[in-house]
Coordinates of C-alpha atoms in Angstrom, one line a residue:
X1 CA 92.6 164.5 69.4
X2 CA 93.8 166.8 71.3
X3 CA 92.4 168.3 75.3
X4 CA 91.3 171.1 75.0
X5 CA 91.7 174.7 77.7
X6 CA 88.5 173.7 79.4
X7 CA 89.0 170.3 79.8
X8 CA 92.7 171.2 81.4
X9 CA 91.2 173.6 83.7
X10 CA 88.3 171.1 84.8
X11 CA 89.5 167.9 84.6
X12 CA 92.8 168.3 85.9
X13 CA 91.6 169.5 89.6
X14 CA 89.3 166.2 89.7
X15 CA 92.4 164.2 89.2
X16 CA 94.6 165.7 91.6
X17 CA 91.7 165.3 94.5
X18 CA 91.3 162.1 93.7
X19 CA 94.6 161.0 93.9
X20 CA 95.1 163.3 97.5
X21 CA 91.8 161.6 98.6
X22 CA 93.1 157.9 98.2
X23 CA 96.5 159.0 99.9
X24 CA 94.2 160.5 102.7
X25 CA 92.4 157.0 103.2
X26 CA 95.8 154.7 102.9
X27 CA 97.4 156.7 105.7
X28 CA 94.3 156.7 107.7
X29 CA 94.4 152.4 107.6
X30 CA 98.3 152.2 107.9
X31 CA 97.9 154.4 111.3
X32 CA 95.7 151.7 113.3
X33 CA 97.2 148.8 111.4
X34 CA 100.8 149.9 112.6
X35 CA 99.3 150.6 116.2
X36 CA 97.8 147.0 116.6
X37 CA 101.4 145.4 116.0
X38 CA 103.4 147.9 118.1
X39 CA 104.6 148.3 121.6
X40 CA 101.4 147.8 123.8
X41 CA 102.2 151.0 125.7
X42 CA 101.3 152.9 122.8
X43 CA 97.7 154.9 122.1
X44 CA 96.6 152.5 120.0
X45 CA 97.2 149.2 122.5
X46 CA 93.7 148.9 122.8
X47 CA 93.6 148.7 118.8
X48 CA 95.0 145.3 119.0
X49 CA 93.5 142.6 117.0
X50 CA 91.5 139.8 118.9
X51 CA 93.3 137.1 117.9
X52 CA 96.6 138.5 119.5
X53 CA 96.8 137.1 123.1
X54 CA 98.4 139.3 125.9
X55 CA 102.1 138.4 127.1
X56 CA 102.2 137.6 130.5
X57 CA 105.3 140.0 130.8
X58 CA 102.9 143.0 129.4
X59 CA 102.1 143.9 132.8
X60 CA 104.7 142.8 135.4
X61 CA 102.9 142.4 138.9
X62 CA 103.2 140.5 142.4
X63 CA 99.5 140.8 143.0
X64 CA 99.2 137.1 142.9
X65 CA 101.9 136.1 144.6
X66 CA 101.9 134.7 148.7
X67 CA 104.1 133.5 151.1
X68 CA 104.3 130.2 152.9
X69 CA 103.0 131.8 155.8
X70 CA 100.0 133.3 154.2
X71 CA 99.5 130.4 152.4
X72 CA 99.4 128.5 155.6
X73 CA 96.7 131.0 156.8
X74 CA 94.3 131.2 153.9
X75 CA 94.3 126.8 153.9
X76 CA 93.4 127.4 157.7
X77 CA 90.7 129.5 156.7
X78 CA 89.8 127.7 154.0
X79 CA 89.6 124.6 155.8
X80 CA 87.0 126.5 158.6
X81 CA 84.6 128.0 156.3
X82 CA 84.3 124.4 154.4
X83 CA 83.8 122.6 157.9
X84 CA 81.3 125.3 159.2
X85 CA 77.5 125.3 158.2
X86 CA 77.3 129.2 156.9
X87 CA 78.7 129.7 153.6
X88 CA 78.8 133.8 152.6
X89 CA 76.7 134.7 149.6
X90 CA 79.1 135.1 146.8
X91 CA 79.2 134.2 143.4
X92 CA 78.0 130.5 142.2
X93 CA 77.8 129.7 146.1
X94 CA 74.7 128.1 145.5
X95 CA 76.1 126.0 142.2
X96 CA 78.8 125.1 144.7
X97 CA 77.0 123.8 147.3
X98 CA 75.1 121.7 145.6
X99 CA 78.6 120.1 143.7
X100 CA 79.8 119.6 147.0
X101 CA 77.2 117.8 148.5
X102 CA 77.5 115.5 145.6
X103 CA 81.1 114.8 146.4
X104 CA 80.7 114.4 149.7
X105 CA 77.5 111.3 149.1
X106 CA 80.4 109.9 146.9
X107 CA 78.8 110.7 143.6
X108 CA 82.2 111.7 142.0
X109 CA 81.0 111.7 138.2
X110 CA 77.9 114.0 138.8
X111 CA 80.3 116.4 140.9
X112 CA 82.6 116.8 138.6
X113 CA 80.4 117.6 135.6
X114 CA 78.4 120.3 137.9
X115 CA 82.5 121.5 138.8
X116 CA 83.5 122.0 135.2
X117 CA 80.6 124.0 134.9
X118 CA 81.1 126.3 137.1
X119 CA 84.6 126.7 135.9
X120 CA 83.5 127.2 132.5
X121 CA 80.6 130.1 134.0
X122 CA 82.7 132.1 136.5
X123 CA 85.8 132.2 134.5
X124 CA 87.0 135.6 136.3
X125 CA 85.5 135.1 140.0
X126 CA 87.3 133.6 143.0
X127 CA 84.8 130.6 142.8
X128 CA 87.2 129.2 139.6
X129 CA 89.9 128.3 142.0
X130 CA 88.0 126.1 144.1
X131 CA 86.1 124.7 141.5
X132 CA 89.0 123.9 139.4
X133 CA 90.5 122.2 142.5
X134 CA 87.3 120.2 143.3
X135 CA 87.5 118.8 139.6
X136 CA 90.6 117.2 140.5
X137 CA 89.6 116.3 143.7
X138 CA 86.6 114.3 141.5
X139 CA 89.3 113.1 139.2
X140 CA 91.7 111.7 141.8
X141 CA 88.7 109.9 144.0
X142 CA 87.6 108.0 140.2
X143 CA 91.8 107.2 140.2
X144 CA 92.0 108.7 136.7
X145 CA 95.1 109.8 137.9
X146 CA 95.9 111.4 133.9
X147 CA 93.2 113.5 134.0
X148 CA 93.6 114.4 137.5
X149 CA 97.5 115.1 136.7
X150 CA 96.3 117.7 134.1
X151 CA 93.6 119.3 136.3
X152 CA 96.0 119.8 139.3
X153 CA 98.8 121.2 137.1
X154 CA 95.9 124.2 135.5
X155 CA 94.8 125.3 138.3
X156 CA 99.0 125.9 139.5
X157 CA 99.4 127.8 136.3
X158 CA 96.0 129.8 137.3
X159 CA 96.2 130.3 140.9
X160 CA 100.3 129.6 141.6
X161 CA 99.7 130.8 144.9
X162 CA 96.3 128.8 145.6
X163 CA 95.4 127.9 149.0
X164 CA 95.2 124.3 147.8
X165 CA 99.1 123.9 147.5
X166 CA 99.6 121.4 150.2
X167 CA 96.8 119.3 148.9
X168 CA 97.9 119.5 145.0
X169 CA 101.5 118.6 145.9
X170 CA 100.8 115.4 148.3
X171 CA 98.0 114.4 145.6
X172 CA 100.6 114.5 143.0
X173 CA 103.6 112.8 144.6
X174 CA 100.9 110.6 145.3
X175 CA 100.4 109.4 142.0
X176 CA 103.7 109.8 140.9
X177 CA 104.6 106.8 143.7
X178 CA 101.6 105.0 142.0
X179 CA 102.6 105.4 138.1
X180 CA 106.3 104.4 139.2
X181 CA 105.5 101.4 141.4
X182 CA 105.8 102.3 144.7
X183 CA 110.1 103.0 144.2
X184 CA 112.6 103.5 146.9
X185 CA 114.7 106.2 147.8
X186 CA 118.7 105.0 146.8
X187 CA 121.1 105.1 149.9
X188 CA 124.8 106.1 149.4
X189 CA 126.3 103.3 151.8
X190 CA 124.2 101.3 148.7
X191 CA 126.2 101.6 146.0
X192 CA 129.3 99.5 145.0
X193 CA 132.6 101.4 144.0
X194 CA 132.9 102.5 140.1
X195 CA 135.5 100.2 138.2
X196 CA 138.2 103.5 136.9
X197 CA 140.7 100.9 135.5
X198 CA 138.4 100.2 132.6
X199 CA 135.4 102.4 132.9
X200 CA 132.2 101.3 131.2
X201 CA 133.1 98.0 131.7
X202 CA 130.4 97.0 134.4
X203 CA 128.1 98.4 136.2
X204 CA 127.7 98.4 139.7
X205 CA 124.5 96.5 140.8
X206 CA 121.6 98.8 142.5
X207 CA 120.2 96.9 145.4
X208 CA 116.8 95.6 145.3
X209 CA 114.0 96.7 147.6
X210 CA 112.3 93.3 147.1
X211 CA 109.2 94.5 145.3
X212 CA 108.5 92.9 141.4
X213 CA 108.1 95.7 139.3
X214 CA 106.6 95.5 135.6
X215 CA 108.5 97.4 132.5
X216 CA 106.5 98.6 130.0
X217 CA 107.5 100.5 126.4
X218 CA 106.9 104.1 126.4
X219 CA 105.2 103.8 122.8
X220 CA 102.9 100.6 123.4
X221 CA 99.3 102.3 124.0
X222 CA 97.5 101.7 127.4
X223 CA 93.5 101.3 126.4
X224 CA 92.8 99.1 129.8
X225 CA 94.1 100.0 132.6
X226 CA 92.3 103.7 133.7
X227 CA 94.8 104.5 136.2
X228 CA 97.4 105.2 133.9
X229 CA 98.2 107.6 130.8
X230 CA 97.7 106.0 127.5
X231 CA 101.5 107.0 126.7
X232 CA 104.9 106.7 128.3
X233 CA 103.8 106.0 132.2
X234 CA 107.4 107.1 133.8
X235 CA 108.0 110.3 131.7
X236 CA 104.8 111.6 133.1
X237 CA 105.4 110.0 137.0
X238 CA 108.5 112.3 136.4
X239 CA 106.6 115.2 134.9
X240 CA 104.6 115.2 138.4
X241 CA 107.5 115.4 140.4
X242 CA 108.8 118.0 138.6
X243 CA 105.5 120.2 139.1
X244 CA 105.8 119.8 142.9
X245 CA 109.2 121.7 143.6
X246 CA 108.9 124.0 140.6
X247 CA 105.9 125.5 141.6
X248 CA 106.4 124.5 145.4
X249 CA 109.8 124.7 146.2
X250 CA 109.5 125.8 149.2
X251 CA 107.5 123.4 150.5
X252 CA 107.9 119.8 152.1
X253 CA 107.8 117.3 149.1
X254 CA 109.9 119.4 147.3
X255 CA 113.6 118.0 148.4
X256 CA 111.9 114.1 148.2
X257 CA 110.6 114.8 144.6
X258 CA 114.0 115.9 143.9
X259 CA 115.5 112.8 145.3
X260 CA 112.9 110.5 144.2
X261 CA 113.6 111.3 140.6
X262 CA 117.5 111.6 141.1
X263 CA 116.9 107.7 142.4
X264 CA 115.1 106.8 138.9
X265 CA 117.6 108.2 137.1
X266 CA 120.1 106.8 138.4
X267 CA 118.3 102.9 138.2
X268 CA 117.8 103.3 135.1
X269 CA 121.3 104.3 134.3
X270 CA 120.9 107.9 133.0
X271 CA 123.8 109.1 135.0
X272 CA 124.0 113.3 133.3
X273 CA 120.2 113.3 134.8
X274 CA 120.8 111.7 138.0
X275 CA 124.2 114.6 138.4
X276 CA 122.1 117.4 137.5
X277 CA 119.0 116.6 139.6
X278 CA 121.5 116.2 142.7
X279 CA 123.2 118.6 142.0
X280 CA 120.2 120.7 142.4
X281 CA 119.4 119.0 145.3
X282 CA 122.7 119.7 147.1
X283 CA 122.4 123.8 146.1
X284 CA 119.2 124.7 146.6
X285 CA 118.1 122.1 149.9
X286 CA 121.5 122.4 152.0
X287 CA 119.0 121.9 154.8
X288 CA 117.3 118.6 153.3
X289 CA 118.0 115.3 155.3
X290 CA 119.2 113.7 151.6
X291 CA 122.0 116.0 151.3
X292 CA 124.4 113.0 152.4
X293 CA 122.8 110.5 149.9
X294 CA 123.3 113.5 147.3
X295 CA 126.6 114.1 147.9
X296 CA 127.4 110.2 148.0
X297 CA 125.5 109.6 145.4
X298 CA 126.5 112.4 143.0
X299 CA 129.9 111.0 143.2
X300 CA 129.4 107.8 142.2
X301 CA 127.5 109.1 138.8
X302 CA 129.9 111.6 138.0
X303 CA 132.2 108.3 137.9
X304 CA 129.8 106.6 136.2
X305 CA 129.7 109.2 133.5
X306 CA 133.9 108.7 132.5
X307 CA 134.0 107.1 129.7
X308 CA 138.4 106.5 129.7
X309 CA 141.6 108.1 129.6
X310 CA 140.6 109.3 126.0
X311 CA 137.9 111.7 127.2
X312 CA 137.2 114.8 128.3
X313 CA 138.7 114.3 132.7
X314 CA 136.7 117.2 133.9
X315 CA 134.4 114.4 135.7
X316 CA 137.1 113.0 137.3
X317 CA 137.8 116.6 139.2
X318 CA 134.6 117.1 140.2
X319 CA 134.2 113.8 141.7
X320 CA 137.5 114.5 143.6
X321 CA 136.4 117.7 145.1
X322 CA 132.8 116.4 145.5
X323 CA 134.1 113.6 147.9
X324 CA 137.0 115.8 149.7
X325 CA 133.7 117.7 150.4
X326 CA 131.7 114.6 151.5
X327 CA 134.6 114.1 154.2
X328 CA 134.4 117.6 155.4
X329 CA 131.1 118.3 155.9
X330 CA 130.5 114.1 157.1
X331 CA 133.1 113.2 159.3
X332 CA 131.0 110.4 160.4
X333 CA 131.2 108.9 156.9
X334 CA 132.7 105.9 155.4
X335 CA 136.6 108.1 155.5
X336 CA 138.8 104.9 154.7
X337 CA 136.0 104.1 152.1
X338 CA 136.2 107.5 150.5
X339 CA 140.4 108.1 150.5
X340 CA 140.5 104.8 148.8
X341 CA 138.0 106.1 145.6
X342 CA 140.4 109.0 145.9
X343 CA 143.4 107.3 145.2
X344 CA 141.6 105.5 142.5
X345 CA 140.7 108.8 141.0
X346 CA 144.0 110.3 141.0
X347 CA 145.6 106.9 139.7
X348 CA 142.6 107.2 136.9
X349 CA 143.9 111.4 135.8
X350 CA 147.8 110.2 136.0
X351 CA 146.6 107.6 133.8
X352 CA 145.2 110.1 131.6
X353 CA 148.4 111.7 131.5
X354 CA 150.7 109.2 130.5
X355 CA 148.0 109.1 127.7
X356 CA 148.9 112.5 126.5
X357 CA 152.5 111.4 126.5
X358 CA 152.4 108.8 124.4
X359 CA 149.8 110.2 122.1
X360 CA 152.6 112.9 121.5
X361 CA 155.1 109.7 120.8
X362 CA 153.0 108.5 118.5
X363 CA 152.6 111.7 116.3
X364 CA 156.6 112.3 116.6
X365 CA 156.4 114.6 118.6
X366 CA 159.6 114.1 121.5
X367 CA 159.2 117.8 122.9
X368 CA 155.8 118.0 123.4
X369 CA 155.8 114.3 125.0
X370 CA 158.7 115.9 127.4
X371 CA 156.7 118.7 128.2
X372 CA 153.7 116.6 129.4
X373 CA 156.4 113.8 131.3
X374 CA 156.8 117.2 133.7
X375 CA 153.5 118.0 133.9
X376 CA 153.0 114.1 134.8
X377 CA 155.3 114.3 137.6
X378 CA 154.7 117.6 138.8
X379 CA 150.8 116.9 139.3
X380 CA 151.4 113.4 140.4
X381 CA 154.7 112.6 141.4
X382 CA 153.8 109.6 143.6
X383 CA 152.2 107.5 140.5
X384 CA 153.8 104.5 139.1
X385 CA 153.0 106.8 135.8
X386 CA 155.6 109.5 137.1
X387 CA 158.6 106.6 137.1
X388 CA 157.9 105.8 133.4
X389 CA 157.9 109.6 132.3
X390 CA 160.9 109.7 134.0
X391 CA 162.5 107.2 132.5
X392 CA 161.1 108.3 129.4
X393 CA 162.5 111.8 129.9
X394 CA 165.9 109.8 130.3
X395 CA 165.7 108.2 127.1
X396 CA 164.6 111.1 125.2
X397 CA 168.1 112.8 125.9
X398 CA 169.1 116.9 126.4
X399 CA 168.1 117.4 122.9
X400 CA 165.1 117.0 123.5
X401 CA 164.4 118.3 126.9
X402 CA 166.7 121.1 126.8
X403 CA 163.6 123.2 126.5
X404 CA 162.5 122.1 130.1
X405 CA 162.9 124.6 133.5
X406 CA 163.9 121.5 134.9
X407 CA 164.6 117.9 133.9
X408 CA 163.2 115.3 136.2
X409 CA 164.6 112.3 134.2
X410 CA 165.5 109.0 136.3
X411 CA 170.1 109.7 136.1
X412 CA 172.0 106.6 134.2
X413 CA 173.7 104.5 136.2
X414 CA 177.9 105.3 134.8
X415 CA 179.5 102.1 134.5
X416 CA 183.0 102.2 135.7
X417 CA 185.8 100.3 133.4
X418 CA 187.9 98.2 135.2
X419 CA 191.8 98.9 135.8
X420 CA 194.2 97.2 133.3
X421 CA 196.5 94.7 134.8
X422 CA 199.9 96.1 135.2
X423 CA 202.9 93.7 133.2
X424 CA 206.0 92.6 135.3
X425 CA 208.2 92.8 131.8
X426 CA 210.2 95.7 131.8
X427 CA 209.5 98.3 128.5
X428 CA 205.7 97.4 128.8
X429 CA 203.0 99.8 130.2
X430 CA 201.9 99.1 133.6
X431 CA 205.2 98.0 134.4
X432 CA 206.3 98.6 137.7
X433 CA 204.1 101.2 140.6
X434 CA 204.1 103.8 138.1
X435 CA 200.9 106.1 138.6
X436 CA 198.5 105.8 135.9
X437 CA 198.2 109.3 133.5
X438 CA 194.8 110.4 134.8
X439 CA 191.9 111.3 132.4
X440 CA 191.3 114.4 130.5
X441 CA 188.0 115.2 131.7
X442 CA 186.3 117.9 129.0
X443 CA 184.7 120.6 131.1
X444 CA 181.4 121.2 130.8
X445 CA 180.2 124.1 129.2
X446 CA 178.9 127.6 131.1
X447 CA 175.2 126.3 132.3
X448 CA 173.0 129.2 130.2
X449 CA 171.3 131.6 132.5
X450 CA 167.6 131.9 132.3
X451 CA 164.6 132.4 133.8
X452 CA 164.4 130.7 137.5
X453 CA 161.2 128.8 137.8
X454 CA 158.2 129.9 139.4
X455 CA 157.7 129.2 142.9
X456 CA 154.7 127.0 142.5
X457 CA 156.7 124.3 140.6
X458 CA 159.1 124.2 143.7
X459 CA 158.2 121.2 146.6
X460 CA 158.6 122.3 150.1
X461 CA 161.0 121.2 151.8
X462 CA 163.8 119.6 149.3
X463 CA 166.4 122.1 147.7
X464 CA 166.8 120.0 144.3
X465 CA 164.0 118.0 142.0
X466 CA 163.4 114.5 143.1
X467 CA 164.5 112.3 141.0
X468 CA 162.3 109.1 142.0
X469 CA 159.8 108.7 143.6
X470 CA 159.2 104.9 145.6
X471 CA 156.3 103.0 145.4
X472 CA 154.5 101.4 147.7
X473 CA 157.0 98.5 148.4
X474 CA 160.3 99.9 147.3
X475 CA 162.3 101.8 150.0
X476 CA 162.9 105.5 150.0
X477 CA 166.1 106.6 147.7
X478 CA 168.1 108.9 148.9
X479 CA 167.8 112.4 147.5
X480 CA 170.1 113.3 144.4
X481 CA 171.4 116.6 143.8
X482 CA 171.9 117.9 140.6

């Protein structure tokens, strides 16, 4: 069956607006469904589905943010208008009142159900910020410190600059104290001297404060005891302290809640979180009156954290230039104490060294070995380490450490044969004063011309490279040339 002339004409023209209608309709929904998932400072931001929640870096502002002056002024204020008997008409001011005259009769419970609800019903007026404090006050006066912990830690991420700072911080270094047990701050004179000749052998003992403290497991449930989280106590002690100088840093608990947690760390033996948390301390609190104890202190756990001569030494340099520091900036401190752990620590890096050498001996490899015997010598010449490379260097011969700017090896001593007799019979050598025929001595052959060494390689004060260098109780050699 075939279409007919009338039904092309007609039909045809119904089809093709049909099909330009349905384009029409499929652009018109791509239009707003493209705009609700673009850039918000687009036309069709305000498009945006409900469900999508606004980034806080939409709309980069400092409304919000004070000063510590200003903050010290609206607390003063604060303070007056609570103490005096007019309160302004504002918003929920009479909900308020009423809260607060529970809290202050001591009816806690009752307070802070009438507090959340004023949160809950002036979510957008300045009466949320002390409300939201108040329900922590509640919290903290019922010692459910948790749910206090939580309450004080909203209303930082609502109000970071809130008036009630001072109060929040002290209330939650407070109960940090309590979930920890009352701890005590760790002293550098304290602390025993790290053990570098076999590291993680022993560990020094922390001394004890006196007070019996009670372990628990981080996973056993608390369903008792109200005062404290039903999970992992000292993770959330620590969580508090952190709160106070990251959203306080400027304030006075914030260089003790640093210190205070560098202390826990370091008792219970994680020594990368005790160096990074005074570490901290000593950058951002030059000013703090724990900047000794951090700088003591930090040394010993960087030391505490080298694990041998096998590992990575980078440890052992910062501790070095953390304590040359210590003696600069505290000449009153221990100095005999501190040279010695210096010494120890550039015994422990020579130690290190003559580890590389003989790893190289081990895989065969006599040039690289030499190359590391100079290295040895040149960063730690005075080492009982540099006197075995340079013996070793010795044995190894030129072949091998012909490839050297300059070979420190230990000379062989040249043992001279003795003169033969001379015979009284006549015909015989020796006979008679006749001369002996001297030696044919080869000569040696034209010294190759190379590259002079660079100056840092040369020691001030002495034209040739020392050869030995005495220990402790050997006398000084005298200086050979070569």
């Amino acid at each position: 069956m075939t279409m007919s002339t009338y039904d092309l004409q007609n039909k045809s023209p119904s089809v093709t607006r049909s099909m330009c209608l349905c384009l029409a309709l499929a652009l018109c929904g791509l239009l707003p469904g493209c705009a609700m998932f673009g850039e918000q400072t687009s036309d069709f931001a305000a498009l945006k589905p409900p469900w999508s929640k606004k980034s806080a870096t939409d709309d980069p502002s400092i409304e919000g943010v004070r000063g510590p002056m200003q903050r010290v002024m609206q607390t003063a204020l604060w303070n007056r208008k609570k103490d005096s008997t007019f309160i302004e008409p504002a918003v929920g001011a009479a909900e308020y009142k009423q809260a607060n005259e529970k809290f202050v009769a001591k009816e806690y419970k009752r307070a802070e159900k009438e507090f959340k609800a004023i949160v809950k019903k002036y979510k957008n007026d300045p009466i949320k910020e002390d409300a939201q404090f108040m329900v922590a006050e509640c919290q903290y006066a019922q010692k459910k410190y948790s749910w206090a912990q939580d309450s004080y830690d909203q209303l930082l991420i609502d109000f970071p600059s809130t008036r009630h700072l001072d109060q929040t911080t002290k209330r939650l270094f407070s109960i940090a104290r309590y979930w920890l047990q009352e701890p005590s701050i760790v002293k550098g004179s304290e602390i025993q001297q790290v053990n570098l000749e076999e590291p993680g052998s022993e560990t020094p003992e922390i001394p004890s404060d006196g007070k019996s403290r009670k372990s628990r497991w981080a996973l056993v449930p608390n369903f008792f005891d109200r005062t404290r989280p039903v999970f992992d106590t000292e993770n959330r002690a620590l969580e508090a302290l952190k709160s106070i100088w990251l959203h306080d840093p400027t304030g006075p608990l914030a260089d003790d809640s640093l210190m205070l947690t560098a202390s826990h760390y370091l008792k219970k033996g994680r020594y990368m979180d005790a160096d990074r948390t005074f570490s901290l301390l000593r950058e951002e609190y030059p000013k703090s009156p724990h900047l000794k104890d951090a700088f003591m202190l930090g040394t010993h756990v960087k030391l505490m954290s080298y694990q041998g001569p096998q590992y990575d030494a980078t440890v052992l340099t910062d501790a070095g230039d953390l304590k040359a520091t210590t003696m600069r900036l505290f000449p009153e401190a221990e100095q005999a104490r501190l040279k010695e752990e210096l010494k120890k620590i550039e015994k422990a890096k020579a130690k290190r060294d003559w580890e590389t050498v003989q790893y190289w001996m081990r895989r065969g490899k006599p040039k690289s070995a030499a190359i590391y015997c100079n290295l040895l010598i040149e960063n730690h010449p005075t080492s009982t380490f540099a006197n075995q490379a340079r013996e070793l260097l010795a044995e190894l011969g030129d072949e091998n450490t012909s490839h050297l700017w300059a070979n420190y090896a230990t000379p062989k001593k040249t043992v001279q044969q003795p003169e033969p007799k001379r015979s009284f019979v006549p015909g015989l050598p020796g006979f008679g004063k006749t001369d002996p025929v001297p030696a044919t001595t080869k000569q040696a052959p034209p010294a190759q011309q190379g590259l002079e060494p660079p100056a840092r390689l040369k020691l001030e004060g002495f034209g040739e490279p020392i050869r030995k260098i005495p220990l402790e109780d050997e006398p000084e050699p005298a200086r050979i040339k070569l």
